[in-house]
Short mmCIF file of C-alpha atoms (C1' of nucleotides) in Angstrom, two decimals:
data_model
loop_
_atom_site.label_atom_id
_atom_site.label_comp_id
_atom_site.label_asym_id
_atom_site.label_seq_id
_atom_site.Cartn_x
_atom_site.Cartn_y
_atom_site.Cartn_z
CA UNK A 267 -8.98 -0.71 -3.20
CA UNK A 268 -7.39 -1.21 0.58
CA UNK A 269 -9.17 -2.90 3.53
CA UNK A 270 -11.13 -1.08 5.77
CA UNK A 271 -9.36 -1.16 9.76
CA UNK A 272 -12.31 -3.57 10.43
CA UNK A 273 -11.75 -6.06 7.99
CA UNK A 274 -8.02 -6.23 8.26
CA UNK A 275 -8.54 -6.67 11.88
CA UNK A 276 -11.39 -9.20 10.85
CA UNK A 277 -8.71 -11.26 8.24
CA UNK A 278 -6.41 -11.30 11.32
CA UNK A 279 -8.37 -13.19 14.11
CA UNK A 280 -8.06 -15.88 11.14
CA UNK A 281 -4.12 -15.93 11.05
CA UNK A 282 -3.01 -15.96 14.40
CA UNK A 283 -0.10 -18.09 14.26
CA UNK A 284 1.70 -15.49 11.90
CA UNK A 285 3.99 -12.50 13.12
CA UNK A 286 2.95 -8.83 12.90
CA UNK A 287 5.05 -8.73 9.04
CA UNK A 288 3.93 -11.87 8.35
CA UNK A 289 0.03 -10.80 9.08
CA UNK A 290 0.88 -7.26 6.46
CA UNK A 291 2.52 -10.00 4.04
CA UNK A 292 -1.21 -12.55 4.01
CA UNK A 293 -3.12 -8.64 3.91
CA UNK A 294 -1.40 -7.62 1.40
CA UNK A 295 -1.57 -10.48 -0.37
CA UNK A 296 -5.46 -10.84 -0.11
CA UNK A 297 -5.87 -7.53 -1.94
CA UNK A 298 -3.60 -8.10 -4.50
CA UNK A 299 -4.92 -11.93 -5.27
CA UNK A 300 -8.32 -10.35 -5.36
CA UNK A 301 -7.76 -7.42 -7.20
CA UNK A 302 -5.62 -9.04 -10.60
CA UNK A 303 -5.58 -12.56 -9.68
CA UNK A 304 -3.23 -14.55 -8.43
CA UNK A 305 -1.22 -15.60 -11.38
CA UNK A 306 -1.29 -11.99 -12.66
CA UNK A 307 0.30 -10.83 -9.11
CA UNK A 308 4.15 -11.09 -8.54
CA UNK A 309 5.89 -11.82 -5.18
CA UNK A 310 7.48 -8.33 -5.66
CA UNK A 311 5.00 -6.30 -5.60
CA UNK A 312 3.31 -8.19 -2.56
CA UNK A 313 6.13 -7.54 -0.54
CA UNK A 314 6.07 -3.76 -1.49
CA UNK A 315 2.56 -3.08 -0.30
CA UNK A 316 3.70 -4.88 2.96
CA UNK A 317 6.53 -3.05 3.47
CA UNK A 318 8.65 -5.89 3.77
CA UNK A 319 11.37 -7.89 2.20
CA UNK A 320 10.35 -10.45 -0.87
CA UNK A 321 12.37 -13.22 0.84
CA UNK A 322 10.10 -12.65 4.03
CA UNK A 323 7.53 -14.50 2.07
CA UNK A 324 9.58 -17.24 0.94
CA UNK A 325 10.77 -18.26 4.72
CA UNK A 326 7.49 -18.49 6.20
CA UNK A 327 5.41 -19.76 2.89
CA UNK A 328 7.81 -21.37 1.01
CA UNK A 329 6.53 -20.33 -2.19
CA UNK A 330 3.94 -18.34 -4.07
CA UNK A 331 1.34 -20.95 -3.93
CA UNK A 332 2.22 -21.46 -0.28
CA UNK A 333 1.01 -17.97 0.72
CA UNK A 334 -2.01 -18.47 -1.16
CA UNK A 335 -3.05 -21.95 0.38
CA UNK A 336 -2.44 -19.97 3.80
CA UNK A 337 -4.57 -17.51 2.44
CA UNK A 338 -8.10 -19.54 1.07
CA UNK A 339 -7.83 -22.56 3.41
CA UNK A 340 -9.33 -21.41 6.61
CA UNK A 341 -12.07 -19.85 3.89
CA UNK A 342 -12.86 -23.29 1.94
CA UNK A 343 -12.81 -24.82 5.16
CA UNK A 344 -15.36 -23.28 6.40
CA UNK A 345 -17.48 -22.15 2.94
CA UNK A 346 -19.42 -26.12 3.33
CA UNK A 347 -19.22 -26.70 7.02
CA UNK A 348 -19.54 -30.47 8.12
CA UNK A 349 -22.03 -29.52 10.64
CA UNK A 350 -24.11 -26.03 11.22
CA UNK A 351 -23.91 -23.55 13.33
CA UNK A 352 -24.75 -23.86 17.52
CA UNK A 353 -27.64 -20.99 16.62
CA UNK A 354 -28.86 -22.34 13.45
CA UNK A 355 -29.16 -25.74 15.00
CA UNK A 356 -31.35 -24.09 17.58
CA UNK A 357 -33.59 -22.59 15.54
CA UNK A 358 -33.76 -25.21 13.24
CA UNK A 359 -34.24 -27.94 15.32
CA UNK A 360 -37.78 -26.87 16.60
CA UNK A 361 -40.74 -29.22 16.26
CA UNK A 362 -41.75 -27.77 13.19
CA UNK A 363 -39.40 -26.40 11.23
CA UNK A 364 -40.87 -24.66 7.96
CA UNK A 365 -39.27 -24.76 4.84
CA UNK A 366 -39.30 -20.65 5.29
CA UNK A 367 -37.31 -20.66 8.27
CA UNK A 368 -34.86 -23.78 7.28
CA UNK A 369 -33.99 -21.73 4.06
CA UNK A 370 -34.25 -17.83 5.23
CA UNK A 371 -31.57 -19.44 8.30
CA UNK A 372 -29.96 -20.75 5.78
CA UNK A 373 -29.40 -18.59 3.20
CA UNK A 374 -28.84 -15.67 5.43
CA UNK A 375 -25.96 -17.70 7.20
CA UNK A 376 -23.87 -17.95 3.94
CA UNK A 377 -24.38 -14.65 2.44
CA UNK A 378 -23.17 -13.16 6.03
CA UNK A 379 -20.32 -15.45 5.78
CA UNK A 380 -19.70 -14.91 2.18
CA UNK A 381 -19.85 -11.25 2.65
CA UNK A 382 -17.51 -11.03 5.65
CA UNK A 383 -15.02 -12.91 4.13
CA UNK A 384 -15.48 -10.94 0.90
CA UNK A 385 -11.98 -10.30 -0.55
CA UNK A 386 -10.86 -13.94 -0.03
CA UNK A 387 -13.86 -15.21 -2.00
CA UNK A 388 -12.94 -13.59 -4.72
CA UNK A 389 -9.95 -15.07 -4.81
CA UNK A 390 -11.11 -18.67 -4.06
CA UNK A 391 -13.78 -18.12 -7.20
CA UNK A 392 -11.03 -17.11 -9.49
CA UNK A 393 -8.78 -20.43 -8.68
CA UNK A 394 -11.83 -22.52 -8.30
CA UNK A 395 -11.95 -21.68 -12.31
CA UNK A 396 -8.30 -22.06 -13.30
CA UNK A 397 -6.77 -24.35 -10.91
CA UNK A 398 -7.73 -28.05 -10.83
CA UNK A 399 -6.54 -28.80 -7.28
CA UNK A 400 -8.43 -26.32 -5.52
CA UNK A 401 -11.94 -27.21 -7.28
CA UNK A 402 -10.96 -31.13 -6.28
CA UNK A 403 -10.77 -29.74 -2.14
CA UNK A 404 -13.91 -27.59 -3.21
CA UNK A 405 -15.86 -30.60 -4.45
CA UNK A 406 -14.36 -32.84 -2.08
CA UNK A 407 -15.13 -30.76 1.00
CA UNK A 408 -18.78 -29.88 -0.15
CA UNK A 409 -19.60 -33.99 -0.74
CA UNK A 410 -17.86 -35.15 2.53
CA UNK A 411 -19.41 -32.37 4.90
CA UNK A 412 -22.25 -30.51 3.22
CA UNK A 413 -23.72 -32.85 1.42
CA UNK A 414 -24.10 -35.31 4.55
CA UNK A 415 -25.27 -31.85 6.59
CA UNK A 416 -27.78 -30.87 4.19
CA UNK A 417 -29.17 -34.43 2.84
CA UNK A 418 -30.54 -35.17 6.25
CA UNK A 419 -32.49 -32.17 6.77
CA UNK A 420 -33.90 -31.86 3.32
CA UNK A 421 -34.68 -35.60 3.72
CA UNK A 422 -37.65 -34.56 6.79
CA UNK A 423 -38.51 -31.78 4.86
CA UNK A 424 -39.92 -33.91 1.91
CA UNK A 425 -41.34 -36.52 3.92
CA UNK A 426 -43.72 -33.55 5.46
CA UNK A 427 -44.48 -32.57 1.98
CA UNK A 428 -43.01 -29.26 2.05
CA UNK A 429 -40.46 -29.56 -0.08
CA UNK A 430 -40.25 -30.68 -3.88
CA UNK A 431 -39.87 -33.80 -4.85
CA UNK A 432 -36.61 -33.26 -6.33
CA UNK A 433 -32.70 -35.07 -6.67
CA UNK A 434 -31.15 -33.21 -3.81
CA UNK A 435 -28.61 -31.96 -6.28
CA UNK A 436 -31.70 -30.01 -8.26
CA UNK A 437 -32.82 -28.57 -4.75
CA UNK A 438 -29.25 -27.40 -3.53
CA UNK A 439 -28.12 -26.05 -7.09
CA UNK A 440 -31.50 -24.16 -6.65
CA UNK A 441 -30.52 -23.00 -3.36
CA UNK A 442 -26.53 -22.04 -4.29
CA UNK A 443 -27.68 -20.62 -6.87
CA UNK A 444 -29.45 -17.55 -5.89
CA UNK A 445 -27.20 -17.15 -3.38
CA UNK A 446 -24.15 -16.67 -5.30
CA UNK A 447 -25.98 -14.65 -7.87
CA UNK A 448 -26.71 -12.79 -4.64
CA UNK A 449 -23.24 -12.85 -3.74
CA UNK A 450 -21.64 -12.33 -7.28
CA UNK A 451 -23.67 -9.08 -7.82
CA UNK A 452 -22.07 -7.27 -4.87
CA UNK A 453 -18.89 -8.29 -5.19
CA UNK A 454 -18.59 -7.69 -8.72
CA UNK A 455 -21.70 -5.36 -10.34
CA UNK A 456 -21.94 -3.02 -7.15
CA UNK A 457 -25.49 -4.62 -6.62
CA UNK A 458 -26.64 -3.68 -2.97
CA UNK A 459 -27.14 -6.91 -0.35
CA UNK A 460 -30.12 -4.86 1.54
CA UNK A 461 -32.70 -6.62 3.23
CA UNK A 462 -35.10 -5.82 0.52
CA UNK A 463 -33.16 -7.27 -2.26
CA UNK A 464 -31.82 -10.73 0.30
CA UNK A 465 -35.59 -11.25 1.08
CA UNK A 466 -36.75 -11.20 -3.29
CA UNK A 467 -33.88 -13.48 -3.29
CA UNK A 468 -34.64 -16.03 -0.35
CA UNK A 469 -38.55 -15.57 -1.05
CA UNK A 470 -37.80 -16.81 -4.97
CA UNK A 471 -36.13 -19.86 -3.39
CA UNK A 472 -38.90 -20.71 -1.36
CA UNK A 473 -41.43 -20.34 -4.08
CA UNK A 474 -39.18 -21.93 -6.23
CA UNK A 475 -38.89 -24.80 -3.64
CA UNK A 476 -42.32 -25.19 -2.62
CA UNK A 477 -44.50 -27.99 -4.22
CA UNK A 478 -47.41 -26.78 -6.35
CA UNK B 1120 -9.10 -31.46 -22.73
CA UNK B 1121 -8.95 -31.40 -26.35
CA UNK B 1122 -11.76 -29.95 -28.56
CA UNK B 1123 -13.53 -32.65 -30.63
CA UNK B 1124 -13.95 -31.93 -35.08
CA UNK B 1125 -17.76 -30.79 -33.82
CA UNK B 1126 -16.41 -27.83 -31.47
CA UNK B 1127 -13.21 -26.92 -33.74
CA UNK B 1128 -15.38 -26.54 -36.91
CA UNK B 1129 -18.09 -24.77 -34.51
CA UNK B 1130 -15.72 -22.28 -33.73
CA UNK B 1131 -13.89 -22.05 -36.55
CA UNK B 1132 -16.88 -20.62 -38.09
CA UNK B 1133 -17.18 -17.75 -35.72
CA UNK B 1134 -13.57 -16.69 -36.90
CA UNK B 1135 -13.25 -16.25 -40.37
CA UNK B 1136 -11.46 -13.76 -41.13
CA UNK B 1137 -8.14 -15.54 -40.62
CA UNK B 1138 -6.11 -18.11 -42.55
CA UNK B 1139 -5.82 -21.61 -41.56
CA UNK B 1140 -2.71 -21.11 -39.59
CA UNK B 1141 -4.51 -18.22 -37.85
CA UNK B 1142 -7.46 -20.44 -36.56
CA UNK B 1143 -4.82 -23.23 -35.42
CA UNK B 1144 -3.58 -19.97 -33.06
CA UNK B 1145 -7.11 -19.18 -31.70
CA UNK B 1146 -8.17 -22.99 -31.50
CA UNK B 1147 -5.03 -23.53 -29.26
CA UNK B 1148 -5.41 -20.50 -27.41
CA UNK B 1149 -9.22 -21.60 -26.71
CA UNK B 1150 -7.85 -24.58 -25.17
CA UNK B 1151 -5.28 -23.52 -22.79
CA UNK B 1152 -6.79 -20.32 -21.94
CA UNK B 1153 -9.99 -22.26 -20.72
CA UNK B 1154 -7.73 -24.82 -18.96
CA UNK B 1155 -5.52 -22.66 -17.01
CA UNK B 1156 -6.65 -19.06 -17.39
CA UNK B 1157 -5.42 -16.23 -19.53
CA UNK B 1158 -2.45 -15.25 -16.84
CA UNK B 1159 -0.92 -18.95 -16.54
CA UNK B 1160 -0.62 -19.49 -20.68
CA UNK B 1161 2.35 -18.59 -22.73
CA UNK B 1162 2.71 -17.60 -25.97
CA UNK B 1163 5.41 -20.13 -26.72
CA UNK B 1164 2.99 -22.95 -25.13
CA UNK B 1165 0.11 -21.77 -27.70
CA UNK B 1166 2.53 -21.83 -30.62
CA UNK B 1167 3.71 -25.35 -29.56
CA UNK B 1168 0.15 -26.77 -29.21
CA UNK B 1169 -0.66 -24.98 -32.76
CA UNK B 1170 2.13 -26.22 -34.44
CA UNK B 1171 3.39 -22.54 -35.36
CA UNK B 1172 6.05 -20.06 -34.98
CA UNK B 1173 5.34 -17.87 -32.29
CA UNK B 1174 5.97 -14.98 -33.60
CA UNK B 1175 2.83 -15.78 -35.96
CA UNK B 1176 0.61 -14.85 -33.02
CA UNK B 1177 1.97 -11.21 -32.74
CA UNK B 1178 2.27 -10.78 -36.35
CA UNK B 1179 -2.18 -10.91 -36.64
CA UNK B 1180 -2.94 -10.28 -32.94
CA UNK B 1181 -0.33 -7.25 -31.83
CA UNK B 1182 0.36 -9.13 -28.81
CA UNK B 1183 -1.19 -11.84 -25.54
CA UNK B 1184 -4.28 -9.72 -24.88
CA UNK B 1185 -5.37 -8.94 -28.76
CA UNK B 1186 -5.75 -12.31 -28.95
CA UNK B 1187 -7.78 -13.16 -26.12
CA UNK B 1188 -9.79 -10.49 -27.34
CA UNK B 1189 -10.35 -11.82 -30.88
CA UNK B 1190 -11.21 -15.30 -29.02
CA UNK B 1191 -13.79 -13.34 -26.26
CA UNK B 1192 -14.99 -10.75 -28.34
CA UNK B 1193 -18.05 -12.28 -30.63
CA UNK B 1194 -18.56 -14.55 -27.85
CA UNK B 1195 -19.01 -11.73 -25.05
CA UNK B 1196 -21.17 -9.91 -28.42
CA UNK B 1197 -23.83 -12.26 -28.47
CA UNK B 1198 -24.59 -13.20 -24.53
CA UNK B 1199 -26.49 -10.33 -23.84
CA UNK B 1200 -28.33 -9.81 -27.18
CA UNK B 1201 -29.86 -6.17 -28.15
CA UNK B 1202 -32.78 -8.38 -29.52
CA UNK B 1203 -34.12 -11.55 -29.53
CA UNK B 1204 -33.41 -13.96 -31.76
CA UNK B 1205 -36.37 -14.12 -34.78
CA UNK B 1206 -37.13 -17.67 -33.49
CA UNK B 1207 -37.82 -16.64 -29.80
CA UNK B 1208 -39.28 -13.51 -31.17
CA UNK B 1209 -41.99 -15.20 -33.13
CA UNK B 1210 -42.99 -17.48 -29.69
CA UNK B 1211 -43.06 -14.59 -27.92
CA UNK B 1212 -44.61 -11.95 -29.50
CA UNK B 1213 -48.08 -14.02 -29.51
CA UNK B 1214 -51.31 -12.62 -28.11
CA UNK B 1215 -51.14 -13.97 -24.78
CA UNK B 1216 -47.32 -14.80 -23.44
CA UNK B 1217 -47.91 -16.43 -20.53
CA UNK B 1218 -44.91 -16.52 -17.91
CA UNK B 1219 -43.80 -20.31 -18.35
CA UNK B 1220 -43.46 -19.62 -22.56
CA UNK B 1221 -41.52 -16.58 -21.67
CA UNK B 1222 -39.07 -18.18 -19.21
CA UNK B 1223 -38.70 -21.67 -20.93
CA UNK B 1224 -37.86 -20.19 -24.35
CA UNK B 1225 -35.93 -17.80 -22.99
CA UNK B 1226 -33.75 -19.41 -20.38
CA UNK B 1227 -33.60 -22.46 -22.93
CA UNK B 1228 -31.90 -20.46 -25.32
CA UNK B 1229 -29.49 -18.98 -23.69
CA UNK B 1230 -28.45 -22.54 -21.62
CA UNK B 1231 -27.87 -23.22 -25.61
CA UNK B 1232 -25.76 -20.68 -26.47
CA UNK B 1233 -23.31 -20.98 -23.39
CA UNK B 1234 -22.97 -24.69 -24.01
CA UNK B 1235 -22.32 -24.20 -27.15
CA UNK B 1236 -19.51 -22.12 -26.26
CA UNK B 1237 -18.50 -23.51 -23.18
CA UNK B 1238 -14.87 -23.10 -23.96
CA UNK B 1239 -14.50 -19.50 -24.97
CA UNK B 1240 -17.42 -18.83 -21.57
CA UNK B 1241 -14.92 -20.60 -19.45
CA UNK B 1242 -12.44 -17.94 -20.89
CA UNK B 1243 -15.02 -14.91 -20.23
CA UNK B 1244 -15.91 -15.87 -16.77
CA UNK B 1245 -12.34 -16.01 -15.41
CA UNK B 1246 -11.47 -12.43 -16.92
CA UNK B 1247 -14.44 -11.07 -15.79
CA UNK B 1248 -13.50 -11.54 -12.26
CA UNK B 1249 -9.57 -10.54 -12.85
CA UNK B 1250 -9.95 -8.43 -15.27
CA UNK B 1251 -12.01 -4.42 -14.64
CA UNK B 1252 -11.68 -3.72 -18.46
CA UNK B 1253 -13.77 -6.91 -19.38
CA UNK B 1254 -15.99 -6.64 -17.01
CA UNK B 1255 -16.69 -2.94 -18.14
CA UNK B 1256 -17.33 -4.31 -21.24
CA UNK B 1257 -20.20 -6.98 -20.48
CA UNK B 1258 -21.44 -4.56 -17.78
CA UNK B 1259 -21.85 -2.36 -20.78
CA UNK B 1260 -23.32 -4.59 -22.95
CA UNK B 1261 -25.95 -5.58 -20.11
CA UNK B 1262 -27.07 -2.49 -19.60
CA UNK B 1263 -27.15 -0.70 -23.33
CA UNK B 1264 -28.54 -3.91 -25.02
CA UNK B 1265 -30.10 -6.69 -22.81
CA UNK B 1266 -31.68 -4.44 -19.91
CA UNK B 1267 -33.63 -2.29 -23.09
CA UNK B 1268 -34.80 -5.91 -24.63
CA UNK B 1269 -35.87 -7.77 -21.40
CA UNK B 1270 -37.35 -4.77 -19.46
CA UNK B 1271 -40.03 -4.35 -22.38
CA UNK B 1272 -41.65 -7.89 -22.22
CA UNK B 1273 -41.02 -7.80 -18.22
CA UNK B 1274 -43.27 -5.03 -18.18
CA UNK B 1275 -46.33 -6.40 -20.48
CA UNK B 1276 -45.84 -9.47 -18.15
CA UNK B 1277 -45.73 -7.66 -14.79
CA UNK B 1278 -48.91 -5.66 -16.15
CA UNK B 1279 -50.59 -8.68 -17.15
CA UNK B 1280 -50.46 -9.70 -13.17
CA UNK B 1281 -48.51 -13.05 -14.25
CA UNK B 1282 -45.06 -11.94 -12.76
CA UNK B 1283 -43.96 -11.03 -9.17
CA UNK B 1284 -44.04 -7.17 -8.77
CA UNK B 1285 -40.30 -7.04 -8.12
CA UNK B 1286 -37.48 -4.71 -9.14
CA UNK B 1287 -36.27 -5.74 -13.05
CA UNK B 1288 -32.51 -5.89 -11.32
CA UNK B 1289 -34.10 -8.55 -8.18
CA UNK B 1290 -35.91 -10.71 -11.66
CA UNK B 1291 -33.27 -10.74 -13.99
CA UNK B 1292 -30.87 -11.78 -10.96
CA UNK B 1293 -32.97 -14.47 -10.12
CA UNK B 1294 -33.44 -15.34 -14.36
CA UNK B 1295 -29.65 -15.48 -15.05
CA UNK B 1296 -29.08 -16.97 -10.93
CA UNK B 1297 -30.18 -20.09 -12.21
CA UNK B 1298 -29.24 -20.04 -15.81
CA UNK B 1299 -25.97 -19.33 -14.66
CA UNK B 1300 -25.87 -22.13 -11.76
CA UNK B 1301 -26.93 -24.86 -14.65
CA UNK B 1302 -24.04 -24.52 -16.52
CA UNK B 1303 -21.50 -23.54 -14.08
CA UNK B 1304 -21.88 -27.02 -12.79
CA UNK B 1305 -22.45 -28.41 -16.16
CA UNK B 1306 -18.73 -26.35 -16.84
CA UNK B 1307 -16.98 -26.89 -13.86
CA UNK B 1308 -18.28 -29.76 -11.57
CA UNK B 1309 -19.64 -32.38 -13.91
CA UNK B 1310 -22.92 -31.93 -13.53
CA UNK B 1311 -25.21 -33.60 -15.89
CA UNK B 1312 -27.72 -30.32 -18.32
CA UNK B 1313 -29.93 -33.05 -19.52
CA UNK B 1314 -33.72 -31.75 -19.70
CA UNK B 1315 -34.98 -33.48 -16.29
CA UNK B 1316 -32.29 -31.19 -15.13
CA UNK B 1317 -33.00 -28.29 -17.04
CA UNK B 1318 -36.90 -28.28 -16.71
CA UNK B 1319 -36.56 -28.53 -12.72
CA UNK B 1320 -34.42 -25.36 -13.06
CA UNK B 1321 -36.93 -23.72 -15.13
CA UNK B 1322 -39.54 -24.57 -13.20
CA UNK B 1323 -37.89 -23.26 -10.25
CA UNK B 1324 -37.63 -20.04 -11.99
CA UNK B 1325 -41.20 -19.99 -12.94
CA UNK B 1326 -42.48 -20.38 -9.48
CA UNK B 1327 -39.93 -18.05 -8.32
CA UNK B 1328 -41.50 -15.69 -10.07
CA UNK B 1329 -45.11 -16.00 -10.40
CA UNK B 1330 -47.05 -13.92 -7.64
CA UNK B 1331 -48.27 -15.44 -4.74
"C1'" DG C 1233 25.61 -9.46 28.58
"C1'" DA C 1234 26.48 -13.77 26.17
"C1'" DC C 1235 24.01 -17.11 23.84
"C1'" DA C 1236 20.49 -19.56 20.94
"C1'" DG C 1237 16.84 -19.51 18.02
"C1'" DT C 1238 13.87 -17.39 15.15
"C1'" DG C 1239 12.58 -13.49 12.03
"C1'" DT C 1240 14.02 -10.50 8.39
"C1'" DT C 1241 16.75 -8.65 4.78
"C1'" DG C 1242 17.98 -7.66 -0.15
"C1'" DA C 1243 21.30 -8.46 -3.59
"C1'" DG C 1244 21.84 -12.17 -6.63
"C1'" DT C 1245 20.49 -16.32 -9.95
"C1'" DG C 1246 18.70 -18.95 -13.61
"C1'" DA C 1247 14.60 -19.54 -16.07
"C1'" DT C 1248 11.13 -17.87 -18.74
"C1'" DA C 1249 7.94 -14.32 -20.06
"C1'" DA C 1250 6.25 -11.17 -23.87
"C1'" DC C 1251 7.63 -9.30 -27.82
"C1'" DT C 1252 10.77 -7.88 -32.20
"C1'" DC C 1253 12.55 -8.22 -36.73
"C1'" DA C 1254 15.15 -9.47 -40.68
"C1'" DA C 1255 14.87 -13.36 -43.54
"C1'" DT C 1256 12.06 -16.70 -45.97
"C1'" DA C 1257 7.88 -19.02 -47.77
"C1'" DT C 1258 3.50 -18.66 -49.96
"C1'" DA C 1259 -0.34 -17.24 -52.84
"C1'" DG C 1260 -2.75 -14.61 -56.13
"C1'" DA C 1261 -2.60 -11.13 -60.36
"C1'" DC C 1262 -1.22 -10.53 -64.81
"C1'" DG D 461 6.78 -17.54 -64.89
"C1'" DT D 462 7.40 -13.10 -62.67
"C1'" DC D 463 6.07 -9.88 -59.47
"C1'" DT D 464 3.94 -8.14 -55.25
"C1'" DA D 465 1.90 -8.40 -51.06
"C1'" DT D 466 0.96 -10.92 -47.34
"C1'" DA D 467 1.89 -14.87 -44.16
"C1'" DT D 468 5.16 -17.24 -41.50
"C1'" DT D 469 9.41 -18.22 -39.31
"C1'" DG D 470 12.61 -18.61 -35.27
"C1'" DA D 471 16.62 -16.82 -33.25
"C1'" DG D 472 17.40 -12.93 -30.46
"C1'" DT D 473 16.29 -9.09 -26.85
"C1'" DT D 474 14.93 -7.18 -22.63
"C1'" DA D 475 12.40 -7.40 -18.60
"C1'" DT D 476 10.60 -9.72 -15.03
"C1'" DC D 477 9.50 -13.84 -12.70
"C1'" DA D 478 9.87 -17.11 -8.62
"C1'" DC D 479 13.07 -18.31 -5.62
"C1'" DT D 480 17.88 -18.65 -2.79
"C1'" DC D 481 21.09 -17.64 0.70
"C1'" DA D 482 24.52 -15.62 3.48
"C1'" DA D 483 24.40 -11.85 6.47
"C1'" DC D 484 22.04 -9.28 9.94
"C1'" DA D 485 18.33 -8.01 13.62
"C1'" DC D 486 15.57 -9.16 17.20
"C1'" DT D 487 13.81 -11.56 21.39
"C1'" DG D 488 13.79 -14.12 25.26
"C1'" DT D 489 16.71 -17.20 28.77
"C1'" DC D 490 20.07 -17.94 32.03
#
DNA sequence: GACAGTGTTGAGTGATAACTCAATATAGAC
DNA sequence: GTCTATATTGAGTTATCACTCAACACTGTC
């Protein structure tokens, strides 16, 4: 399953500071990691599909794991940002914001993100299950940024009574929830991500949000 | 991580068919297999932690992946059922099943069954994102056992006016969304599944899919 | 065009992987 | 207790793994 032109140029514009082979080597590397796994994937046959040397990869990434830290870094970094978007600020920030638009904004932010940066994702879920250090900078990043991001919004959306009266953990599992089941379905079952099927998803998480 | 007597003897009863030394092999295998994926584990590391030859393991199990798939097989059997348990089927099949019984009993149930294995689902979830021939298989079992079962009762429900007038695929997304978020963080982030927990969930789920 | 610095190569290395198999231990039938 | 079939052993085999390194290519500077 190769990359489309678009999305290899896409994957580029996030490793800039790499040369041309070194940009094939991270591609390369991205499909493979996503396809088998990265424990299942060999060096070798990376440096095959780039058309390039295996000890190319050692001089720029040290080692295996070094490629793949270049690889889902930028991605985790950015998965629970520490503050939200210049746009989603904007709209958010009105003098009424509804719990419709806070979690349609929302929701449609991270599935767009998610989506975009499909391939990697995959790859970040399938360490986030086997490897304890990268669920530690997954859990770490998500209470140190996200939670802080989040916490305050809910927060005014409660005191106006249109959110549940829930933990915030109950409200943001709710919320991460349907849209990695979202998320999970396309990448993996060949589910579509049309608008129909995104709006059944972010009007369940209203309902399911709303107080009685 | 080591398996307490409660979760050895738990799964010891889903394999008998083998001798003693045989369920040492799979109880081992369990361990490391959830701990650091299928990929990462050797054979020699299983042997060690069984206290057994190695070449035990290939003389029942052919080789690596015939034993992961005695360990995944009568788990991956039972997720999506081709009926309902008798238990769930006698709450259910009363003359008016309202939305909450259905969802509560059924969502219960299953947050019971992947606790119970939480080891061997640890095991299921990793291959089914590295590995296509798995996730054939539960894609299989979905569709020629579950999808038959649910879509019945979906359909008295959706007639009766009590359930959201959705596609089956958007409502069983939504069903499993939030099963599946309750004990992925129960699994994987520490996240308490005590019933507060579990009845916000479900209660999500129900007004996520109730009509307006 | 000589030089310096960085990028790239690919044959080579030691470790370890999955797997084999002839020898040995064990358990049940009579 | 003997016999037979099955379970278990562990040293050995082959392939492949991550990784190294000395040699070579390339690029820009003066």
């Amino acid at each position: 399953m190769a990359n489309s032109t678009d999305d290899m140029l896409h994957q580029a514009q996030l490793f800039n500071d790499f040369t041309a082979k070194q940009k094939l080597i991270i591609i390369a590397a991205i499909d493979v990691f996503a396809e088998k796994g990265y424990a299942a994937t060999s060096t070798k046959e990376i440096a095959a599909r780039a058309g390039v040397a295996e000890g190319n990869i050692y001089s720029r990434f040290t080692n295996k794991r070094g490629l793949l830290n270049a690889i889902i870094t930028p991605v985790l970094d950015q998965m629970f940002p520490a503050e939200l978007d210049d746009f989603i600020k904007s709209r958010l920030n009105q003098d009424y914001m509804s719990l419709e638009t806070f979690l349609t904004v929302l929701i449609q932010d991270r599935i767009t993100f998610l989506q975009s940066n499909a391939q990697i994702i995959k790859i970040v879920l399938s360490e986030l299950l086997n490897d304890t250090q990268v669920r530690k900078r997954v859990i770490n990043n998500f209470t140190a940024q996200y939670w802080q991001t989040m916490t305050h919004d809910l927060t005014v959306l409660k005191q106006r009574g249109v959110l549940v009266d829930w933990p915030f953990e109950d409200i943001l599992r709710a919320i991460w929830s349907t849209t990695s089941g979202l998320i999970l379905g396309f990448l993996y079952f060949n589910q579509p991500l049309d608008a129909e099927t995104v709006n059944h998803s972010i009007s369940a998480t209203i309902k399911a949000l709303s107080p009685k």
